[in-house]
């Protein structure tokens, strides 16, 4: 089994097992403000489980990853969803995995364009933020509250991601 991971385009259908994509999808659009504004409605839902928990809004500034990049670990948030929305129009990488008996399976890598955000559903295995090329800022909506909301898993092997823009 190759440890080189292919990179897939980020589509609603392909990402559906892992959560939602937030983008200006015409199917979700309704005009508001007297027609001045297009509202792309309810693209995702925030999940903040547990007594005393709530949703918070953060900015993550991710330094660009160095390629070829070795994926050696994945994490998940058992008590809440986590969304990432880019603040600049730059591509970035989304790395997720199905759960296989309490551990992540083989990672899947998606190339997001600079106008696509994602919302990881609660307890979905994902790799921490992966900016590409330059330091990039993201609005991150996730859960704050009592309890441990971070579970990490370290593979006993490394999966490799090549530079998505290698060769120009
Ligand atoms: N640890 C943290 O807040 N960031 C990660 O959850 C991540 O997915 O980047
Ligand atoms: Ni996370």
XYZ file of N, CA, C and O and ligand atoms in Angstrom:
682
model
N 0.867 -1.185 0.000
C 0.000 0.000 0.000
C 0.905 1.237 0.000
O 1.786 1.376 0.846
N 0.638 2.135 -0.989
C 1.459 3.342 -1.087
C 1.145 4.285 0.068
O -0.006 4.420 0.494
N 2.173 4.919 0.550
C 1.946 5.911 1.603
C 1.846 7.313 1.035
O 1.689 8.271 1.795
N 1.949 7.431 -0.318
C 1.758 8.731 -0.966
C 0.255 8.953 -1.126
O -0.442 8.124 -1.721
N -0.207 10.061 -0.582
C -1.639 10.346 -0.599
C -2.006 11.167 -1.830
O -1.324 12.150 -2.136
N -3.060 10.755 -2.519
C -3.527 11.569 -3.648
C -4.325 12.762 -3.086
O -4.771 12.736 -1.937
N -4.434 13.796 -3.911
C -5.157 15.000 -3.503
C -6.417 15.122 -4.358
O -6.332 15.129 -5.581
N -7.544 15.178 -3.667
C -8.834 15.226 -4.366
C -9.399 16.653 -4.337
O -9.131 17.392 -3.379
N -10.181 17.019 -5.327
C -10.870 18.324 -5.223
C -11.924 18.256 -4.123
O -12.495 17.184 -3.863
N -12.152 19.361 -3.449
C -13.120 19.389 -2.351
C -14.517 19.610 -2.922
O -14.816 20.679 -3.460
N -15.326 18.545 -2.821
C -16.721 18.661 -3.284
C -17.662 18.273 -2.145
O -17.272 17.498 -1.248
N -18.879 18.764 -2.205
C -19.873 18.473 -1.167
C -20.071 16.977 -1.003
O -20.094 16.446 0.099
N -20.170 16.303 -2.120
C -20.452 14.865 -2.078
C -19.288 14.109 -1.443
O -19.471 13.290 -0.555
N -18.079 14.412 -1.887
C -16.921 13.660 -1.377
C -16.697 13.933 0.109
O -16.260 13.056 0.856
N -17.016 15.166 0.538
C -16.729 15.541 1.929
C -17.866 15.186 2.877
O -17.705 15.227 4.088
N -19.009 14.778 2.311
C -20.216 14.549 3.126
C -20.013 13.649 4.354
O -20.563 13.919 5.416
N -19.197 12.584 4.281
C -19.014 11.742 5.477
C -18.293 12.441 6.625
O -18.299 11.949 7.763
N -17.705 13.617 6.320
C -16.847 14.277 7.320
C -17.448 15.577 7.848
O -17.019 16.080 8.887
N -18.401 16.130 7.122
C -18.995 17.390 7.551
C -19.514 18.180 6.358
O -19.918 17.605 5.345
N -19.494 19.494 6.503
C -20.082 20.371 5.481
C -19.023 21.269 4.866
O -18.008 21.563 5.493
N -19.350 21.704 3.634
C -18.515 22.708 2.973
C -19.260 24.035 3.047
O -20.484 24.093 2.837
N -18.531 25.104 3.369
C -19.168 26.433 3.400
C -18.636 27.222 2.218
O -17.458 27.587 2.169
N -19.508 27.451 1.232
C -19.144 28.241 0.053
C -20.415 28.880 -0.482
O -21.527 28.493 -0.091
N -20.238 29.877 -1.361
C -21.395 30.631 -1.865
C -22.137 29.769 -2.880
O -22.085 29.996 -4.098
N -22.851 28.806 -2.349
C -23.611 27.859 -3.187
C -24.959 28.474 -3.544
O -25.773 28.751 -2.650
N -25.219 28.685 -4.837
C -26.490 29.328 -5.228
C -27.723 28.625 -4.662
O -28.729 29.256 -4.377
N -27.605 27.312 -4.450
C -28.780 26.572 -3.950
C -29.166 27.011 -2.541
O -30.302 26.805 -2.103
N -28.212 27.633 -1.820
C -28.514 28.035 -0.435
C -28.797 29.526 -0.320
O -29.009 30.036 0.780
N -28.807 30.217 -1.474
C -28.858 31.678 -1.455
C -30.280 32.220 -1.372
O -31.183 31.703 -2.027
N -30.465 33.214 -0.527
C -31.710 33.979 -0.511
C -31.338 35.459 -0.383
O -30.352 35.803 0.280
N -32.103 36.322 -1.073
C -31.836 37.753 -0.983
C -32.405 38.298 0.327
O -33.483 37.902 0.767
N -31.645 39.187 0.953
C -32.090 39.893 2.161
C -31.725 41.364 1.997
O -31.144 41.777 0.966
N -32.087 42.147 3.025
C -31.725 43.585 3.026
C -32.252 44.272 1.767
O -31.530 45.032 1.122
N -33.511 43.944 1.413
C -34.122 44.638 0.284
C -33.444 44.335 -1.040
O -33.496 45.145 -1.974
N -32.795 43.162 -1.103
C -32.146 42.769 -2.353
C -30.695 43.188 -2.435
O -29.971 42.812 -3.357
N -30.240 43.925 -1.431
C -28.835 44.378 -1.461
C -27.865 43.247 -1.205
O -26.707 43.296 -1.654
N -28.316 42.259 -0.441
C -27.401 41.232 0.092
C -27.875 39.828 -0.269
O -29.078 39.537 -0.178
N -26.932 38.989 -0.652
C -27.226 37.566 -0.871
C -26.839 36.807 0.400
O -25.686 36.891 0.842
N -27.781 36.114 0.993
C -27.514 35.312 2.199
C -27.419 33.865 1.789
O -28.373 33.289 1.282
N -26.265 33.273 1.979
C -26.072 31.837 1.715
C -26.327 31.143 3.047
O -25.468 31.155 3.932
N -27.524 30.638 3.172
C -28.135 30.336 4.468
C -27.790 28.941 4.993
O -27.824 27.959 4.226
N -27.448 28.883 6.289
C -27.328 27.607 7.028
C -26.417 26.612 6.298
O -26.793 25.459 6.054
N -25.237 27.062 6.003
C -24.279 26.189 5.300
C -23.774 25.061 6.184
O -23.357 24.008 5.699
N -23.778 25.299 7.481
C -23.320 24.294 8.443
C -23.936 24.621 9.796
O -24.478 25.711 9.993
N -23.856 23.661 10.692
C -24.376 23.881 12.034
C -23.271 23.649 13.048
O -22.461 22.733 12.911
N -23.270 24.511 14.081
C -22.271 24.396 15.150
C -22.773 23.392 16.178
O -23.951 23.416 16.553
N -21.920 22.500 16.581
C -22.253 21.483 17.577
C -21.321 21.705 18.756
O -20.106 21.588 18.621
N -21.903 22.091 19.889
C -21.096 22.306 21.097
C -21.779 21.536 22.222
O -22.698 22.064 22.875
N -21.344 20.310 22.425
C -22.068 19.397 23.322
C -21.650 19.592 24.777
O -20.515 20.010 25.061
N -22.573 19.254 25.677
C -22.270 19.201 27.096
C -22.730 20.416 27.867
O -22.774 21.544 27.343
N -23.022 20.181 29.133
C -23.479 21.255 30.037
C -22.423 22.364 30.120
O -21.232 22.076 30.294
N -22.864 23.583 29.899
C -21.919 24.699 30.066
C -21.050 24.954 28.851
O -20.162 25.818 28.877
N -21.316 24.225 27.765
C -20.489 24.420 26.561
C -21.101 25.492 25.679
O -22.300 25.763 25.732
N -20.261 26.106 24.880
C -20.752 27.099 23.938
C -19.836 27.173 22.733
O -18.750 26.582 22.722
N -20.299 27.909 21.742
C -19.503 28.076 20.520
C -18.691 29.357 20.631
O -19.162 30.380 21.142
N -17.457 29.305 20.181
C -16.604 30.493 20.170
C -16.077 30.701 18.759
O -16.021 29.763 17.956
N -15.671 31.952 18.495
C -15.152 32.303 17.170
C -13.707 32.762 17.342
O -13.426 33.623 18.185
N -12.810 32.176 16.613
C -11.367 32.410 16.746
C -10.786 32.781 15.381
O -11.438 32.596 14.344
N -9.555 33.244 15.381
C -8.761 33.302 14.154
C -7.544 32.422 14.370
O -6.881 32.512 15.418
N -7.307 31.522 13.421
C -6.094 30.709 13.422
C -5.199 31.245 12.301
O -5.659 31.413 11.166
N -3.961 31.541 12.628
C -2.986 31.952 11.599
C -2.041 30.777 11.402
O -1.155 30.541 12.237
N -2.233 30.036 10.332
C -1.434 28.847 10.095
C -0.211 29.138 9.243
O -0.339 29.714 8.157
N 0.948 28.748 9.731
C 2.168 28.879 8.915
C 2.102 27.825 7.802
O 1.532 26.739 7.999
N 2.658 28.145 6.639
C 2.562 27.176 5.546
C 3.288 25.877 5.872
O 4.364 25.902 6.469
N 2.664 24.784 5.484
C 3.302 23.474 5.697
C 4.416 23.295 4.666
O 4.341 23.835 3.566
N 5.424 22.548 5.042
C 6.564 22.280 4.149
C 6.316 20.933 3.476
O 5.968 19.947 4.141
N 6.475 20.928 2.163
C 6.201 19.711 1.381
C 7.499 19.117 0.857
O 8.476 19.854 0.672
N 7.578 17.812 0.623
C 6.541 16.823 0.940
C 6.300 16.750 2.444
O 7.254 16.852 3.224
N 5.042 16.623 2.804
C 4.638 16.694 4.209
C 4.245 15.300 4.682
O 3.506 14.591 4.006
N 4.725 14.933 5.849
C 4.387 13.616 6.419
C 3.263 13.736 7.428
O 3.382 14.439 8.434
N 2.173 13.081 7.133
C 1.052 12.995 8.068
C 1.332 11.835 9.015
O 1.365 10.679 8.608
N 1.611 12.165 10.266
C 1.907 11.110 11.251
C 0.839 11.023 12.330
O 0.883 10.100 13.150
N -0.059 11.997 12.363
C -1.089 12.005 13.396
C -2.379 12.618 12.891
O -2.377 13.350 11.895
N -3.446 12.301 13.584
C -4.737 12.917 13.322
C -5.358 13.236 14.685
O -4.917 12.724 15.722
N -6.349 14.104 14.675
C -7.022 14.437 15.935
C -8.522 14.485 15.698
O -8.997 14.492 14.565
N -9.269 14.524 16.777
C -10.699 14.758 16.678
C -11.200 15.420 17.957
O -10.489 15.425 18.981
N -12.398 16.014 17.830
C -12.983 16.765 18.943
C -14.301 16.093 19.318
O -15.322 16.295 18.633
N -14.270 15.260 20.360
C -15.461 14.447 20.672
C -16.663 15.252 21.156
O -17.786 14.729 21.168
N -16.435 16.511 21.525
C -17.544 17.277 22.102
C -18.039 18.408 21.207
O -18.946 19.154 21.600
N -17.448 18.561 20.051
C -17.907 19.677 19.230
C -17.419 19.628 17.796
O -16.464 18.940 17.469
N -18.147 20.401 16.984
C -17.711 20.582 15.586
C -16.563 21.595 15.564
O -16.265 22.258 16.578
N -15.938 21.745 14.430
C -14.887 22.758 14.248
C -14.894 23.189 12.787
O -14.807 22.330 11.894
N -15.037 24.478 12.565
C -15.067 24.971 11.181
C -13.862 25.867 10.905
O -13.340 26.529 11.816
N -13.438 25.840 9.653
C -12.329 26.675 9.186
C -12.797 27.420 7.937
O -13.236 26.783 6.971
N -12.722 28.734 7.975
C -13.113 29.555 6.817
C -11.959 30.489 6.464
O -11.577 31.327 7.299
N -11.368 30.349 5.273
C -10.192 31.158 4.922
C -10.536 32.638 4.815
O -11.607 33.009 4.325
N -9.613 33.466 5.279
C -9.792 34.922 5.202
C -9.034 35.509 4.023
O -9.007 36.728 3.850
N -8.378 34.670 3.240
C -7.733 35.132 2.030
C -8.039 34.102 0.937
O -8.350 32.952 1.230
N -7.980 34.597 -0.267
C -8.376 33.720 -1.382
C -7.175 32.888 -1.824
O -6.585 33.131 -2.866
N -6.829 31.930 -0.941
C -5.691 31.057 -1.241
C -6.102 29.614 -1.001
O -6.779 29.314 -0.024
N -5.647 28.711 -1.849
C -5.953 27.305 -1.614
C -5.339 26.805 -0.310
O -4.338 27.361 0.174
N -5.957 25.794 0.262
C -5.426 25.159 1.469
C -5.824 23.700 1.458
O -6.571 23.254 0.569
N -5.307 22.932 2.392
C -5.539 21.477 2.377
C -6.376 21.047 3.573
O -6.191 21.532 4.695
N -7.275 20.120 3.275
C -8.152 19.531 4.291
C -7.838 18.044 4.341
O -7.907 17.358 3.301
N -7.460 17.543 5.493
C -7.074 16.134 5.631
C -7.969 15.485 6.691
O -8.009 15.932 7.833
N -8.686 14.463 6.274
C -9.641 13.792 7.157
C -9.491 12.271 7.009
O -8.815 11.776 6.098
N -10.147 11.548 7.919
C -10.125 10.077 7.819
C -11.395 9.520 8.443
O -11.928 10.102 9.399
N -11.823 8.388 7.904
C -12.943 7.677 8.518
C -12.453 7.053 9.819
O -11.265 6.753 9.969
N -13.392 6.838 10.744
C -13.046 6.139 11.974
C -13.087 4.636 11.739
O -14.017 4.130 11.112
N -12.047 3.952 12.181
C -11.993 2.492 12.044
C -11.768 1.897 13.420
O -10.642 1.783 13.887
N -12.852 1.632 14.131
C -12.751 1.019 15.449
C -12.038 1.882 16.476
O -11.254 1.394 17.298
N -12.276 3.205 16.347
C -11.702 4.100 17.359
C -10.368 4.689 16.977
O -9.760 5.432 17.747
N -9.921 4.404 15.747
C -8.680 5.028 15.248
C -8.934 5.485 13.825
O -9.859 4.994 13.161
N -8.144 6.480 13.348
C -8.379 6.951 11.983
C -7.866 5.941 10.970
O -6.794 5.347 11.163
N -8.598 5.800 9.880
C -8.103 4.984 8.761
C -7.137 5.795 7.924
O -6.565 6.791 8.380
N -6.965 5.386 6.667
C -6.035 6.093 5.768
C -6.533 7.515 5.544
O -7.721 7.711 5.251
N -5.651 8.510 5.662
C -6.107 9.881 5.452
C -6.574 10.117 4.020
O -6.059 9.481 3.081
N -7.526 11.019 3.877
C -7.927 11.531 2.562
C -7.603 13.020 2.537
O -7.836 13.727 3.520
N -7.048 13.460 1.421
C -6.599 14.847 1.299
C -7.451 15.553 0.245
O -7.616 15.044 -0.872
N -7.983 16.700 0.631
C -8.782 17.518 -0.289
C -8.111 18.877 -0.461
O -7.634 19.470 0.526
N -8.074 19.365 -1.708
C -7.582 20.716 -1.976
C -8.781 21.659 -1.985
O -9.681 21.528 -2.834
N -8.797 22.559 -1.014
C -9.872 23.564 -0.937
C -9.416 24.825 -1.656
O -8.233 25.205 -1.576
N -10.342 25.470 -2.374
C -9.972 26.758 -2.943
C -10.151 27.820 -1.859
O -10.656 27.534 -0.758
N -9.739 29.026 -2.171
C -9.702 30.075 -1.152
C -11.064 30.609 -0.746
O -11.150 31.477 0.134
N -12.104 30.075 -1.384
C -13.457 30.514 -1.022
C -14.280 29.358 -0.468
O -15.506 29.405 -0.442
N -13.579 28.334 -0.094
C -14.257 27.192 0.519
C -13.810 27.052 1.965
O -12.608 27.006 2.248
N -14.785 26.989 2.858
C -14.500 26.617 4.241
C -15.081 25.239 4.482
O -15.869 24.733 3.675
N -14.680 24.631 5.590
C -15.246 23.343 5.971
C -15.671 23.385 7.430
O -15.101 24.135 8.239
N -16.672 22.594 7.745
C -17.082 22.383 9.123
C -16.931 20.896 9.414
O -17.667 20.062 8.870
N -15.937 20.539 10.239
C -15.778 19.148 10.644
C -16.883 18.831 11.639
O -17.025 19.532 12.645
N -17.635 17.784 11.339
C -18.653 17.370 12.306
C -17.968 16.873 13.574
O -16.762 16.585 13.585
N -18.733 16.807 14.652
C -18.186 16.359 15.940
C -17.559 14.980 15.788
O -18.130 14.107 15.134
N -16.372 14.818 16.331
C -15.686 13.514 16.437
C -15.152 13.004 15.104
O -14.917 11.797 14.951
N -14.977 13.902 14.159
C -14.405 13.514 12.875
C -12.878 13.653 12.924
O -12.344 14.701 13.321
N -12.203 12.579 12.519
C -10.733 12.621 12.479
C -10.270 13.606 11.412
O -10.732 13.562 10.270
N -9.359 14.488 11.798
C -8.801 15.441 10.851
C -7.376 15.792 11.275
O -6.976 15.617 12.433
N -6.623 16.321 10.315
C -5.279 16.814 10.643
C -5.397 18.289 11.012
O -6.228 18.995 10.460
N -4.578 18.766 11.935
C -4.578 20.211 12.213
C -4.361 21.046 10.954
O -3.849 20.554 9.943
N -4.738 22.284 11.075
C -4.796 23.222 9.953
C -3.584 23.106 9.028
O -2.452 23.051 9.489
N -3.844 23.086 7.743
C -2.760 22.977 6.753
C -2.839 24.118 5.752
O -3.523 24.038 4.729
N -2.107 25.196 6.065
C -1.981 26.313 5.118
C -0.964 25.944 4.059
O -0.045 25.161 4.306
N -1.114 26.537 2.873
C -0.221 26.226 1.748
C 0.390 27.520 1.210
O -0.327 28.481 0.948
N 1.706 27.544 1.088
C 2.406 28.642 0.420
C 2.767 29.814 1.304
O 3.924 30.247 1.320
N 1.811 30.379 1.980
C 2.071 31.525 2.871
C 1.254 31.359 4.146
O 0.255 30.629 4.163
N 1.662 32.084 5.172
C 0.869 32.070 6.406
C -0.538 32.547 6.076
O -0.707 33.527 5.332
N -1.514 31.840 6.543
C -2.906 32.135 6.163
C -3.803 32.166 7.396
O -3.631 31.348 8.310
N -4.743 33.104 7.373
C -5.675 33.273 8.493
C -7.004 32.611 8.176
O -7.492 32.684 7.037
N -7.598 32.030 9.212
C -8.900 31.369 9.100
C -9.779 31.765 10.270
O -9.281 31.844 11.423
N -11.043 32.019 10.001
C -12.020 32.125 11.075
C -12.351 30.693 11.495
O -12.682 29.855 10.636
N -12.220 30.414 12.753
C -12.481 29.063 13.273
C -13.593 29.150 14.312
O -13.495 29.921 15.283
N -14.639 28.398 14.081
C -15.753 28.337 15.039
C -15.738 26.950 15.660
O -15.839 25.940 14.934
N -15.508 26.905 16.976
C -15.495 25.588 17.626
C -16.034 25.715 19.047
O -16.615 26.737 19.426
N -15.837 24.683 19.842
C -16.494 24.578 21.145
C -15.546 24.907 22.282
O -14.376 24.524 22.257
N -16.086 25.623 23.241
C -15.369 25.845 24.494
C -16.292 25.397 25.624
O -17.506 25.616 25.566
N -15.705 24.743 26.604
C -16.521 24.291 27.732
C -15.803 23.202 28.499
O -14.668 22.834 28.155
N -16.470 22.677 29.515
C -15.852 21.647 30.360
C -15.624 20.345 29.596
O -16.253 20.093 28.566
N -14.685 19.578 30.080
C -14.410 18.275 29.463
C -13.278 18.353 28.460
O -12.924 19.435 27.979
N -12.775 17.183 28.123
C -11.656 17.125 27.180
C -12.191 17.019 25.752
O -12.902 16.062 25.413
N -11.848 17.987 24.939
C -12.391 18.023 23.575
C -11.315 17.773 22.530
O -11.428 18.215 21.386
N -10.254 17.115 22.935
C -9.201 16.825 21.942
C -8.716 15.401 22.160
O -8.299 15.026 23.242
N -8.807 14.622 21.095
C -8.246 13.254 21.098
C -7.269 13.175 19.931
O -7.600 13.577 18.809
N -6.073 12.699 20.193
C -5.048 12.599 19.146
C -4.704 11.139 18.919
O -4.774 10.317 19.843
N -4.319 10.825 17.685
C -3.865 9.475 17.352
C -2.601 9.583 16.503
O -2.573 10.357 15.539
N -1.606 8.809 16.850
C -0.353 8.799 16.088
C -0.238 7.479 15.339
O -0.290 6.405 15.936
N -0.117 7.600 14.019
C 0.035 6.405 13.193
C 1.399 5.763 13.466
O 2.346 6.461 13.860
N 1.505 4.464 13.217
C 2.839 3.865 13.312
C 3.530 3.896 11.940
O 4.511 3.187 11.711
N 2.977 4.691 11.050
C 3.591 4.894 9.726
C 3.340 6.351 9.345
O 2.552 7.036 9.997
N 3.987 6.828 8.278
C 3.770 8.209 7.814
C 3.136 8.168 6.426
O 3.545 7.356 5.580
N 2.157 9.010 6.224
C 1.560 9.178 4.901
C 2.077 10.500 4.337
O 2.178 11.490 5.073
N 2.396 10.518 3.054
C 3.077 11.680 2.478
C 2.151 12.464 1.545
O 1.433 11.870 0.726
N 2.172 13.779 1.727
C 1.449 14.684 0.827
C 2.488 15.492 0.049
O 3.363 16.129 0.653
N 2.391 15.417 -1.281
C 3.284 16.221 -2.116
C 2.727 17.643 -2.207
O 1.527 17.865 -2.003
N 3.589 18.576 -2.550
C 3.152 19.956 -2.777
C 2.065 19.970 -3.851
O 2.314 19.514 -4.970
N 0.878 20.457 -3.516
C -0.215 20.413 -4.490
C 0.053 21.259 -5.729
O -0.573 21.073 -6.763
N 1.033 22.167 -5.642
C 1.350 23.037 -6.785
C 2.741 22.749 -7.331
O 3.337 23.576 -8.021
N 3.227 21.553 -7.012
C 4.547 21.140 -7.504
C 4.553 21.189 -9.020
O 3.559 20.813 -9.662
N 5.652 21.735 -9.565
C 5.723 21.755 -11.022
C 4.866 22.860 -11.580
O 4.366 22.798 -12.682
N 4.686 23.917 -10.757
C 4.051 25.138 -11.265
C 2.548 25.063 -11.281
O 1.928 24.122 -10.939
N -5.885 22.519 18.588
C -6.579 23.364 17.863
O -7.243 24.246 18.386
N -6.490 23.235 16.475
C -6.854 21.985 15.913
O -8.066 21.565 16.502
C -7.007 22.070 14.421
O -7.862 21.317 13.889
O -6.254 22.851 13.794
Ni -9.103 20.357 15.201
